[in-house]
Amino acid sequence: MKKSIAIIGSGFSSLASACYLAKTGYEVTIYEKNETIGGRARQFKKEGFTFDIGPTWYWMPDVFERFFNDFNKKPSDYYELIKLSPAYQVYFGINDYITIADNLDDIKQTFETIEPESSTKLESFIKEAKSNYEIAIKELVYRPGESALELVTLETAKKVNQFFSTISKDVRSKFKNKRLIQILEFPVLFLGAKPSNTPSFYSFMNYADFGLGTFHPKNGMYSVILAMEELAKELGVKIKTKANVEKIEVENGKASAIIVNGNIVEADIVLSGADYHHSETLLDTKHRAYSEKYWDKKTFAPSSLLFYVGFDKKIKNVEHHSLFFDVDFDIHAQDIYDNPKWPEDPLFYASFPSKTDSNSAPEGKEAGIFLIPLAPGLNDTPELRELYFDKIITRLEKLTQQEIKSSIVFKESFCVNDFIKEYNSYKGNAYGMANTLLQTAFLRPKLRSKKVKGLYFTGQLTVPGPGVPPALISGKLVAQLIEKYS
């Protein structure tokens, strides 16, 4: 008889693990508390506009290809991928912006016009970043974080110094122009920590950016969720929505069942892809591997204030992905990590998917997604949301030299309180636990419970870390561990 596995949550990591486990022969059922699947990668539709609620950047296409290849499929079997050209644009002031092309040669030319001799330095920097990518994404991140020895290879031994320097030091030793420095420090923000706290080895994110490029799945990132759902169902996975898991039952030191909407559901193995901290609160205290003190000491990736806005006209002078770095980056970073508070002048990011994808908005109109990174755990009120929306839209008008406010059809917001309510997110974090040196690989919360047999975890608070590609990998890693130990 097949062993039964109950999976909590239906985000990228849960769906990935479900596919691998079903392929191996387990009887897999996913329990999702919300009405729709996808976890943080859900979709919002209103008045003919469509928005990705969560992730909007599609990087590391090779990781997605590797996932689907494991099932003799390819992404194109399920969705159309569009390479963005340009990849994105960064605003530093009025008529002061840098456009990042979709290939390294053009990016080098852009750098050279801003800082003489920087193109040669950039080529060398990206060559090293590519080498790190080959080691990290093709090897290291596919290890389960059970032992420090997983990191010890001939290749990592040659790069040991990069684990004790930082991205910030590395970039600033090579480039002098402040704008170029900010562009090169930007990709590691996806890992959830300041560039000054992120090891140099993580420059592989720069290769993901400049070397591999930025993509958009037609109809949005939710297309990937739907693809994984289709694959999971093809493999026999059952998916139940509006199924709130209230407790994980333990018998004789082993996970034995979950309580879903008040009903006991027995399972041979329990796997949670929900927020790790929340997942452990579903256990009696004696079965939890990590204390509240442990979580409180950890460096968490930011939360976010997000807005989903419908405009009744096309917005000029912006690209599909637009970054607004016209204020002090370091001060905003301090407000997130060092002295958590609402930032006076926030950096922000805007995505206009309708620049690429006509399905995102009615003809002649524009869909806009705006994101302000924030410290997790901040006080979140409607008044504060309104204040910050006005701040960024006023700046957007000024920087892009157009009137926008009167063209807003509607706006919806999502912030700390919503991350907690919708995803049981610890302190309302948006991206999980940051990948700092002391929170990397075997130093992260474990995929396999240290206290309860048959209990496993997956997702952005465990191995390998924040981001969509790592979530796919996390699902594979935990599936391999389950196969190994059960």
Tab-separated table of C-alpha atoms in Angstrom:
chain	number	residue	atom	x	y	z
A	1	MET	CA	0.000	0.000	0.000
A	2	LYS	CA	1.241	3.487	-0.894
A	3	LYS	CA	2.377	5.709	1.959
A	4	SER	CA	0.216	8.811	2.347
A	5	ILE	CA	1.689	12.309	2.535
A	6	ALA	CA	-0.230	15.380	3.698
A	7	ILE	CA	1.282	18.627	2.427
A	8	ILE	CA	0.382	21.921	4.097
A	9	GLY	CA	0.205	24.863	1.679
A	10	SER	CA	0.273	25.117	-2.116
A	11	GLY	CA	3.109	27.518	-2.963
A	12	PHE	CA	5.979	26.765	-5.340
A	13	SER	CA	7.858	24.514	-2.905
A	14	SER	CA	4.757	22.542	-1.908
A	15	LEU	CA	3.717	21.973	-5.520
A	16	ALA	CA	7.268	20.983	-6.489
A	17	SER	CA	7.597	18.484	-3.635
A	18	ALA	CA	4.144	17.087	-4.408
A	19	CYS	CA	5.175	16.392	-8.009
A	20	TYR	CA	8.403	14.629	-7.000
A	21	LEU	CA	6.710	12.578	-4.271
A	22	ALA	CA	3.817	11.507	-6.488
A	23	LYS	CA	6.272	10.500	-9.193
A	24	THR	CA	8.094	8.331	-6.640
A	25	GLY	CA	4.848	6.551	-5.753
A	26	TYR	CA	3.464	8.278	-2.675
A	27	GLU	CA	-0.202	9.136	-2.267
A	28	VAL	CA	-0.052	12.923	-2.007
A	29	THR	CA	-2.714	15.402	-0.886
A	30	ILE	CA	-2.168	19.172	-0.621
A	31	TYR	CA	-4.194	21.197	1.898
A	32	GLU	CA	-4.468	24.930	1.138
A	33	LYS	CA	-6.259	27.263	3.556
A	34	ASN	CA	-7.073	29.906	0.928
A	35	GLU	CA	-9.616	29.627	-1.885
A	36	THR	CA	-6.981	29.450	-4.601
A	37	ILE	CA	-3.613	27.730	-4.817
A	38	GLY	CA	-0.216	29.374	-5.203
A	39	GLY	CA	0.651	30.559	-1.714
A	40	ARG	CA	2.343	33.938	-2.055
A	41	ALA	CA	2.192	33.619	-5.830
A	42	ARG	CA	-1.541	34.036	-6.201
A	43	GLN	CA	-3.317	36.201	-8.758
A	44	PHE	CA	-5.704	39.140	-8.399
A	45	LYS	CA	-8.231	40.153	-11.076
A	46	LYS	CA	-10.426	43.246	-11.191
A	47	GLU	CA	-12.280	45.127	-13.936
A	48	GLY	CA	-10.367	43.387	-16.721
A	49	PHE	CA	-6.950	43.870	-15.056
A	50	THR	CA	-4.796	40.944	-13.900
A	51	PHE	CA	-1.998	41.182	-11.317
A	52	ASP	CA	0.492	38.763	-9.797
A	53	ILE	CA	0.019	39.271	-6.050
A	54	GLY	CA	3.501	37.989	-5.202
A	55	PRO	CA	6.616	37.310	-7.313
A	56	THR	CA	6.884	39.241	-10.588
A	57	TRP	CA	10.523	38.536	-11.601
A	58	TYR	CA	11.320	35.382	-13.596
A	59	TRP	CA	15.057	34.782	-13.238
A	60	MET	CA	17.187	31.628	-13.548
A	61	PRO	CA	15.161	30.002	-16.352
A	62	ASP	CA	17.482	26.987	-16.191
A	63	VAL	CA	16.116	26.084	-12.738
A	64	PHE	CA	12.555	26.007	-14.099
A	65	GLU	CA	13.752	23.939	-17.071
A	66	ARG	CA	15.513	21.504	-14.753
A	67	PHE	CA	12.340	21.098	-12.692
A	68	PHE	CA	10.125	20.285	-15.667
A	69	ASN	CA	12.845	18.125	-17.256
A	70	ASP	CA	12.702	15.893	-14.157
A	71	PHE	CA	9.240	14.887	-15.414
A	72	ASN	CA	10.206	14.689	-19.104
A	73	LYS	CA	8.464	18.014	-19.681
A	74	LYS	CA	9.565	21.537	-20.501
A	75	PRO	CA	8.158	24.942	-19.518
A	76	SER	CA	6.900	25.528	-23.077
A	77	ASP	CA	4.571	22.531	-22.662
A	78	TYR	CA	2.620	24.714	-20.245
A	79	TYR	CA	3.373	28.407	-20.740
A	80	GLU	CA	4.993	30.881	-23.113
A	81	LEU	CA	8.134	32.636	-21.891
A	82	ILE	CA	8.998	36.130	-23.137
A	83	LYS	CA	12.517	37.548	-22.676
A	84	LEU	CA	12.228	41.184	-21.650
A	85	SER	CA	14.123	43.713	-23.733
A	86	PRO	CA	15.176	45.859	-22.013
A	87	ALA	CA	15.357	43.792	-18.827
A	88	TYR	CA	14.530	46.760	-16.593
A	89	GLN	CA	15.124	50.454	-16.006
A	90	VAL	CA	16.511	52.243	-12.939
A	91	TYR	CA	15.576	55.845	-12.144
A	92	PHE	CA	17.958	58.032	-10.148
A	93	GLY	CA	16.303	61.394	-10.824
A	94	ILE	CA	14.458	63.433	-13.458
A	95	ASN	CA	15.917	62.542	-16.871
A	96	ASP	CA	18.479	60.479	-14.982
A	97	TYR	CA	17.953	56.774	-15.551
A	98	ILE	CA	19.881	53.728	-16.693
A	99	THR	CA	18.297	51.125	-18.940
A	100	ILE	CA	19.598	47.580	-18.550
A	101	ALA	CA	19.636	45.733	-21.855
A	102	ASP	CA	18.859	42.057	-22.415
A	103	ASN	CA	22.477	41.097	-23.159
A	104	LEU	CA	25.879	41.617	-21.552
A	105	ASP	CA	27.548	43.334	-24.530
A	106	ASP	CA	25.023	46.174	-24.526
A	107	ILE	CA	25.152	46.421	-20.725
A	108	LYS	CA	28.958	46.760	-20.919
A	109	GLN	CA	28.558	49.635	-23.390
A	110	THR	CA	26.119	51.341	-21.007
A	111	PHE	CA	28.585	50.985	-18.129
A	112	GLU	CA	31.442	52.339	-20.244
A	113	THR	CA	29.547	55.536	-21.118
A	114	ILE	CA	28.996	56.169	-17.403
A	115	GLU	CA	32.399	55.121	-16.023
A	116	PRO	CA	35.394	54.759	-18.383
A	117	GLU	CA	37.120	51.329	-18.187
A	118	SER	CA	34.180	49.874	-16.257
A	119	SER	CA	33.166	47.580	-19.144
A	120	THR	CA	36.363	45.532	-18.739
A	121	LYS	CA	35.833	45.333	-14.977
A	122	LEU	CA	32.219	44.322	-15.535
A	123	GLU	CA	33.235	41.532	-17.912
A	124	SER	CA	35.667	40.183	-15.302
A	125	PHE	CA	33.084	40.544	-12.506
A	126	ILE	CA	30.402	38.672	-14.471
A	127	LYS	CA	32.883	35.969	-15.466
A	128	GLU	CA	33.517	35.316	-11.750
A	129	ALA	CA	29.785	35.548	-11.071
A	130	LYS	CA	29.140	32.937	-13.769
A	131	SER	CA	31.708	30.635	-12.177
A	132	ASN	CA	29.912	31.056	-8.832
A	133	TYR	CA	26.593	30.361	-10.545
A	134	GLU	CA	27.920	27.106	-12.006
A	135	ILE	CA	29.003	26.000	-8.521
A	136	ALA	CA	26.036	27.325	-6.548
A	137	ILE	CA	22.978	26.791	-8.713
A	138	LYS	CA	24.105	23.645	-10.463
A	139	GLU	CA	25.605	21.962	-7.385
A	140	LEU	CA	25.498	23.462	-3.892
A	141	VAL	CA	21.842	24.500	-3.723
A	142	TYR	CA	20.781	20.971	-4.634
A	143	ARG	CA	22.189	19.726	-1.309
A	144	PRO	CA	19.831	19.358	1.665
A	145	GLY	CA	21.655	21.417	4.306
A	146	GLU	CA	22.103	18.464	6.658
A	147	SER	CA	25.846	18.935	7.138
A	148	ALA	CA	28.539	21.606	6.813
A	149	LEU	CA	30.521	19.138	4.707
A	150	GLU	CA	28.058	19.669	1.850
A	151	LEU	CA	29.756	23.024	1.233
A	152	VAL	CA	33.269	21.584	1.111
A	153	THR	CA	34.278	20.908	-2.484
A	154	LEU	CA	37.383	21.593	-4.544
A	155	GLU	CA	35.563	24.488	-6.183
A	156	THR	CA	34.364	26.128	-2.962
A	157	ALA	CA	37.815	25.693	-1.385
A	158	LYS	CA	39.215	27.895	-4.157
A	159	LYS	CA	36.608	30.557	-3.354
A	160	VAL	CA	36.668	30.418	0.438
A	161	ASN	CA	37.644	34.105	0.678
A	162	GLN	CA	34.399	35.034	-1.042
A	163	PHE	CA	32.438	33.694	1.910
A	164	PHE	CA	34.179	36.153	4.243
A	165	SER	CA	33.966	39.259	2.090
A	166	THR	CA	30.734	40.929	1.001
A	167	ILE	CA	29.032	41.871	-2.262
A	168	SER	CA	29.237	45.510	-1.226
A	169	LYS	CA	33.019	45.402	-0.650
A	170	ASP	CA	33.589	43.485	-3.861
A	171	VAL	CA	31.516	45.816	-6.040
A	172	ARG	CA	32.895	48.995	-4.485
A	173	SER	CA	36.488	47.840	-4.926
A	174	LYS	CA	35.904	47.638	-8.696
A	175	PHE	CA	33.422	50.405	-9.507
A	176	LYS	CA	33.322	54.016	-8.400
A	177	ASN	CA	30.127	55.409	-9.920
A	178	LYS	CA	27.384	55.348	-7.284
A	179	ARG	CA	24.634	54.495	-9.786
A	180	LEU	CA	26.535	51.517	-11.194
A	181	ILE	CA	27.279	50.314	-7.667
A	182	GLN	CA	23.574	50.395	-6.800
A	183	ILE	CA	22.660	48.446	-9.938
A	184	LEU	CA	25.246	45.769	-9.137
A	185	GLU	CA	24.113	45.572	-5.498
A	186	PHE	CA	20.445	45.321	-6.452
A	187	PRO	CA	20.198	41.583	-7.400
A	188	VAL	CA	21.246	40.294	-3.967
A	189	LEU	CA	18.297	42.133	-2.427
A	190	PHE	CA	16.294	39.140	-3.660
A	191	LEU	CA	18.221	37.116	-1.050
A	192	GLY	CA	16.750	39.274	1.677
A	193	ALA	CA	19.784	40.995	3.233
A	194	LYS	CA	21.842	44.140	2.759
A	195	PRO	CA	24.679	43.840	0.197
A	196	SER	CA	27.043	44.728	3.058
A	197	ASN	CA	25.890	41.555	4.870
A	198	THR	CA	25.770	39.221	1.866
A	199	PRO	CA	28.855	37.114	1.042
A	200	SER	CA	30.701	37.897	-2.214
A	201	PHE	CA	30.001	34.375	-3.409
A	202	TYR	CA	26.401	35.423	-3.975
A	203	SER	CA	27.515	37.470	-6.975
A	204	PHE	CA	25.997	34.547	-8.871
A	205	MET	CA	22.825	36.678	-8.686
A	206	ASN	CA	24.563	39.199	-10.946
A	207	TYR	CA	25.097	36.470	-13.507
A	208	ALA	CA	21.406	35.562	-13.240
A	209	ASP	CA	20.688	39.231	-13.963
A	210	PHE	CA	23.188	40.260	-16.667
A	211	GLY	CA	24.154	36.819	-17.955
A	212	LEU	CA	20.833	34.989	-18.218
A	213	GLY	CA	18.356	37.851	-18.417
A	214	THR	CA	14.861	38.662	-17.189
A	215	PHE	CA	11.758	36.896	-18.474
A	216	HIS	CA	7.984	37.147	-18.240
A	217	PRO	CA	5.652	34.147	-18.481
A	218	LYS	CA	2.655	35.113	-20.610
A	219	ASN	CA	-0.336	35.816	-18.322
A	220	GLY	CA	2.060	36.333	-15.408
A	221	MET	CA	3.918	34.259	-12.836
A	222	TYR	CA	0.657	32.549	-11.968
A	223	SER	CA	1.053	30.671	-15.266
A	224	VAL	CA	3.892	28.763	-13.587
A	225	ILE	CA	1.667	27.883	-10.617
A	226	LEU	CA	-1.043	26.639	-12.998
A	227	ALA	CA	1.562	24.630	-14.909
A	228	MET	CA	2.752	22.963	-11.715
A	229	GLU	CA	-0.842	22.290	-10.666
A	230	GLU	CA	-1.524	20.616	-14.014
A	231	LEU	CA	1.638	18.528	-13.706
A	232	ALA	CA	0.818	17.572	-10.117
A	233	LYS	CA	-2.671	16.421	-11.088
A	234	GLU	CA	-1.265	14.463	-14.040
A	235	LEU	CA	0.891	12.644	-11.461
A	236	GLY	CA	-2.105	11.915	-9.232
A	237	VAL	CA	-1.783	14.631	-6.587
A	238	LYS	CA	-5.035	15.676	-4.880
A	239	ILE	CA	-5.411	19.371	-4.030
A	240	LYS	CA	-7.920	20.641	-1.451
A	241	THR	CA	-8.547	24.384	-1.050
A	242	LYS	CA	-10.335	26.149	1.824
A	243	ALA	CA	-8.668	23.453	3.927
A	244	ASN	CA	-7.162	25.132	6.990
A	245	VAL	CA	-4.678	22.960	8.875
A	246	GLU	CA	-5.127	23.669	12.591
A	247	LYS	CA	-2.798	21.117	14.169
A	248	ILE	CA	-0.147	18.492	13.482
A	249	GLU	CA	-0.753	15.419	15.635
A	250	VAL	CA	2.210	13.452	17.008
A	251	GLU	CA	2.009	9.884	18.351
A	252	ASN	CA	4.992	8.142	19.930
A	253	GLY	CA	7.371	10.767	18.515
A	254	LYS	CA	6.005	10.458	14.963
A	255	ALA	CA	3.725	12.726	12.917
A	256	SER	CA	0.478	10.786	12.593
A	257	ALA	CA	-2.215	13.169	11.382
A	258	ILE	CA	-3.276	16.743	10.719
A	259	ILE	CA	-6.469	18.435	11.831
A	260	VAL	CA	-8.120	20.154	8.860
A	261	ASN	CA	-11.181	22.352	9.441
A	262	GLY	CA	-11.781	20.441	12.673
A	263	ASN	CA	-11.432	16.979	11.109
A	264	ILE	CA	-8.621	14.490	11.770
A	265	VAL	CA	-6.827	13.416	8.594
A	266	GLU	CA	-4.367	10.581	9.131
A	267	ALA	CA	-1.090	10.559	7.174
A	268	ASP	CA	2.095	8.528	7.194
A	269	ILE	CA	4.172	11.661	6.587
A	270	VAL	CA	3.439	15.369	7.082
A	271	LEU	CA	5.225	18.001	5.014
A	272	SER	CA	4.668	21.708	5.572
A	273	GLY	CA	5.352	24.265	2.882
A	274	ALA	CA	3.674	26.925	5.007
A	275	ASP	CA	5.674	29.487	6.967
A	276	TYR	CA	8.133	27.434	9.077
A	277	HIS	CA	7.514	29.344	12.300
A	278	HIS	CA	3.756	28.970	11.892
A	279	SER	CA	4.119	25.284	11.009
A	280	GLU	CA	5.883	24.635	14.309
A	281	THR	CA	3.102	26.400	16.234
A	282	LEU	CA	0.806	23.644	14.903
A	283	LEU	CA	2.793	21.258	17.143
A	284	ASP	CA	2.627	20.958	20.897
A	285	THR	CA	5.492	22.987	22.409
A	286	LYS	CA	7.568	19.921	23.348
A	287	HIS	CA	7.734	18.839	19.690
A	288	ARG	CA	9.013	22.170	18.326
A	289	ALA	CA	12.650	22.263	17.221
A	290	TYR	CA	13.013	26.058	17.383
A	291	SER	CA	12.025	28.415	20.189
A	292	GLU	CA	10.479	31.878	19.894
A	293	LYS	CA	13.867	33.217	21.008
A	294	TYR	CA	15.521	31.457	18.047
A	295	TRP	CA	13.161	33.067	15.524
A	296	ASP	CA	13.421	36.483	17.140
A	297	LYS	CA	17.219	36.486	16.754
A	298	LYS	CA	17.155	35.617	13.058
A	299	THR	CA	17.602	38.127	10.229
A	300	PHE	CA	14.422	38.088	8.202
A	301	ALA	CA	14.019	39.330	4.675
A	302	PRO	CA	11.838	42.420	4.341
A	303	SER	CA	8.117	42.654	4.294
A	304	SER	CA	6.499	44.823	1.618
A	305	LEU	CA	3.811	47.376	1.061
A	306	LEU	CA	2.276	46.471	-2.297
A	307	PHE	CA	-0.261	48.257	-4.450
A	308	TYR	CA	-2.171	46.839	-7.407
A	309	VAL	CA	-3.357	49.736	-9.535
A	310	GLY	CA	-5.514	49.983	-12.632
A	311	PHE	CA	-4.845	53.043	-14.836
A	312	ASP	CA	-7.218	54.217	-17.583
A	313	LYS	CA	-4.322	55.231	-19.856
A	314	LYS	CA	-0.859	54.018	-20.834
A	315	ILE	CA	1.931	55.195	-18.508
A	316	LYS	CA	4.848	56.787	-20.354
A	317	ASN	CA	8.603	56.645	-19.670
A	318	VAL	CA	8.548	53.364	-17.742
A	319	GLU	CA	9.518	49.802	-18.637
A	320	HIS	CA	7.898	46.506	-17.632
A	321	HIS	CA	10.212	46.478	-14.569
A	322	SER	CA	11.181	49.922	-13.242
A	323	LEU	CA	13.244	50.621	-10.120
A	324	PHE	CA	13.186	53.995	-8.388
A	325	PHE	CA	16.500	54.629	-6.636
A	326	ASP	CA	16.164	58.418	-6.489
A	327	VAL	CA	16.544	58.481	-2.690
A	328	ASP	CA	19.294	57.312	-0.337
A	329	PHE	CA	19.595	53.511	-0.579
A	330	ASP	CA	21.628	53.199	2.636
A	331	ILE	CA	19.148	55.110	4.788
A	332	HIS	CA	16.229	52.992	3.562
A	333	ALA	CA	18.293	49.824	4.225
A	334	GLN	CA	18.952	51.007	7.804
A	335	ASP	CA	15.200	51.508	8.259
A	336	ILE	CA	14.666	47.867	7.262
A	337	TYR	CA	17.532	46.086	9.022
A	338	ASP	CA	19.238	48.256	11.644
A	339	ASN	CA	16.555	50.465	13.150
A	340	PRO	CA	13.245	49.059	11.908
A	341	LYS	CA	10.733	51.804	11.104
A	342	TRP	CA	8.686	53.182	8.252
A	343	PRO	CA	11.156	54.890	5.877
A	344	GLU	CA	10.900	58.641	5.372
A	345	ASP	CA	11.866	58.394	1.699
A	346	PRO	CA	11.484	54.832	0.417
A	347	LEU	CA	13.012	53.260	-2.639
A	348	PHE	CA	10.325	51.492	-4.598
A	349	TYR	CA	9.829	49.125	-7.503
A	350	ALA	CA	7.091	49.232	-10.124
A	351	SER	CA	6.005	46.546	-12.551
A	352	PHE	CA	3.826	47.321	-15.552
A	353	PRO	CA	3.099	43.844	-16.971
A	354	SER	CA	0.767	45.311	-19.582
A	355	LYS	CA	3.857	46.774	-21.312
A	356	THR	CA	4.627	43.182	-22.352
A	357	ASP	CA	1.416	41.253	-21.869
A	358	SER	CA	-1.837	42.531	-23.393
A	359	ASN	CA	-3.791	40.143	-21.157
A	360	SER	CA	-2.783	42.162	-18.076
A	361	ALA	CA	-5.038	45.134	-18.817
A	362	PRO	CA	-7.866	46.213	-21.122
A	363	GLU	CA	-6.748	47.856	-24.375
A	364	GLY	CA	-5.322	51.340	-23.907
A	365	LYS	CA	-5.039	50.868	-20.136
A	366	GLU	CA	-2.151	49.947	-17.832
A	367	ALA	CA	-1.736	47.547	-14.908
A	368	GLY	CA	0.737	48.723	-12.285
A	369	ILE	CA	2.215	46.815	-9.335
A	370	PHE	CA	4.160	48.907	-6.800
A	371	LEU	CA	6.353	47.552	-4.007
A	372	ILE	CA	8.035	49.315	-1.093
A	373	PRO	CA	10.346	47.035	0.965
A	374	LEU	CA	9.737	47.365	4.702
A	375	ALA	CA	11.010	45.927	7.958
A	376	PRO	CA	8.839	42.989	9.061
A	377	GLY	CA	6.701	43.508	12.145
A	378	LEU	CA	5.910	47.185	11.565
A	379	ASN	CA	2.598	48.733	12.592
A	380	ASP	CA	0.373	48.573	9.495
A	381	THR	CA	-2.621	50.920	9.182
A	382	PRO	CA	-4.833	52.141	6.302
A	383	GLU	CA	-3.606	55.689	6.967
A	384	LEU	CA	0.042	54.694	6.562
A	385	ARG	CA	-0.712	52.796	3.360
A	386	GLU	CA	-2.453	55.866	1.932
A	387	LEU	CA	0.404	58.161	2.957
A	388	TYR	CA	2.997	55.977	1.231
A	389	PHE	CA	0.920	55.489	-1.895
A	390	ASP	CA	0.743	59.255	-2.271
A	391	LYS	CA	4.520	59.525	-1.700
A	392	ILE	CA	5.449	57.094	-4.461
A	393	ILE	CA	2.832	58.198	-7.009
A	394	THR	CA	3.888	61.835	-6.525
A	395	ARG	CA	7.505	60.817	-7.157
A	396	LEU	CA	6.510	58.664	-10.129
A	397	GLU	CA	4.759	61.667	-11.694
A	398	LYS	CA	7.782	63.898	-11.090
A	399	LEU	CA	10.406	61.409	-12.314
A	400	THR	CA	8.506	60.323	-15.429
A	401	GLN	CA	7.169	63.856	-16.088
A	402	GLN	CA	3.488	63.087	-16.470
A	403	GLU	CA	0.237	63.437	-14.547
A	404	ILE	CA	-0.978	60.046	-13.320
A	405	LYS	CA	-3.212	60.381	-10.254
A	406	SER	CA	-6.367	61.352	-12.179
A	407	SER	CA	-5.986	58.204	-14.323
A	408	ILE	CA	-6.247	55.759	-11.398
A	409	VAL	CA	-9.307	53.534	-11.869
A	410	PHE	CA	-8.747	51.629	-8.616
A	411	LYS	CA	-6.017	50.570	-6.225
A	412	GLU	CA	-5.761	47.653	-3.801
A	413	SER	CA	-3.043	47.278	-1.180
A	414	PHE	CA	-1.300	44.389	0.583
A	415	CYS	CA	1.029	44.803	3.552
A	416	VAL	CA	2.272	43.331	6.849
A	417	ASN	CA	-1.195	42.532	8.238
A	418	ASP	CA	-2.161	40.749	5.002
A	419	PHE	CA	1.022	38.640	4.920
A	420	ILE	CA	0.155	37.481	8.441
A	421	LYS	CA	-3.551	36.890	7.695
A	422	GLU	CA	-3.176	35.264	4.272
A	423	TYR	CA	0.060	33.293	4.744
A	424	ASN	CA	0.611	33.040	8.534
A	425	SER	CA	3.858	34.834	7.805
A	426	TYR	CA	6.225	35.421	10.742
A	427	LYS	CA	6.080	39.166	11.529
A	428	GLY	CA	4.528	39.626	8.089
A	429	ASN	CA	7.775	38.915	6.227
A	430	ALA	CA	7.401	38.724	2.442
A	431	TYR	CA	10.474	36.701	1.421
A	432	GLY	CA	11.391	34.432	4.322
A	433	MET	CA	14.722	34.325	6.114
A	434	ALA	CA	17.649	36.286	4.667
A	435	ASN	CA	20.637	34.460	3.193
A	436	THR	CA	23.407	35.942	5.330
A	437	LEU	CA	26.649	34.013	6.004
A	438	LEU	CA	25.308	32.641	9.299
A	439	GLN	CA	21.953	31.752	7.717
A	440	THR	CA	23.196	29.792	4.727
A	441	ALA	CA	22.824	26.085	3.862
A	442	PHE	CA	23.230	23.881	6.980
A	443	LEU	CA	22.770	26.957	9.225
A	444	ARG	CA	19.144	27.409	8.142
A	445	PRO	CA	16.130	25.669	9.759
A	446	LYS	CA	16.171	22.017	8.722
A	447	LEU	CA	14.090	20.332	6.039
A	448	ARG	CA	13.660	17.370	8.395
A	449	SER	CA	12.305	17.847	11.916
A	450	LYS	CA	14.896	17.202	14.590
A	451	LYS	CA	12.218	16.179	17.107
A	452	VAL	CA	9.389	14.493	15.206
A	453	LYS	CA	9.827	11.517	12.916
A	454	GLY	CA	7.935	11.745	9.613
A	455	LEU	CA	7.673	15.556	9.771
A	456	TYR	CA	9.326	17.690	7.092
A	457	PHE	CA	9.431	21.314	5.968
A	458	THR	CA	10.024	23.099	2.682
A	459	GLY	CA	10.038	26.694	1.433
A	460	GLN	CA	11.777	30.002	1.882
A	461	LEU	CA	12.574	29.750	5.605
A	462	THR	CA	14.527	26.551	5.073
A	463	VAL	CA	17.052	25.315	2.470
A	464	PRO	CA	18.145	26.815	0.112
A	465	GLY	CA	16.443	30.183	0.814
A	466	PRO	CA	14.261	33.011	-0.536
A	467	GLY	CA	13.053	33.284	-4.120
A	468	VAL	CA	11.056	31.258	-6.630
A	469	PRO	CA	13.920	29.154	-8.097
A	470	PRO	CA	15.123	28.199	-4.572
A	471	ALA	CA	11.527	27.231	-3.715
A	472	LEU	CA	11.441	24.765	-6.621
A	473	ILE	CA	14.768	23.356	-5.451
A	474	SER	CA	13.563	23.155	-1.836
A	475	GLY	CA	10.651	20.999	-2.989
A	476	LYS	CA	13.019	18.596	-4.715
A	477	LEU	CA	15.401	18.404	-1.755
A	478	VAL	CA	12.699	17.596	0.776
A	479	ALA	CA	11.196	14.958	-1.522
A	480	GLN	CA	14.616	13.273	-1.720
A	481	LEU	CA	14.954	13.331	2.076
A	482	ILE	CA	11.503	11.815	2.524
A	483	GLU	CA	12.397	9.030	0.122
A	484	LYS	CA	15.668	8.469	1.978
A	485	TYR	CA	14.265	8.322	5.514
A	486	SER	CA	10.826	6.765	5.118
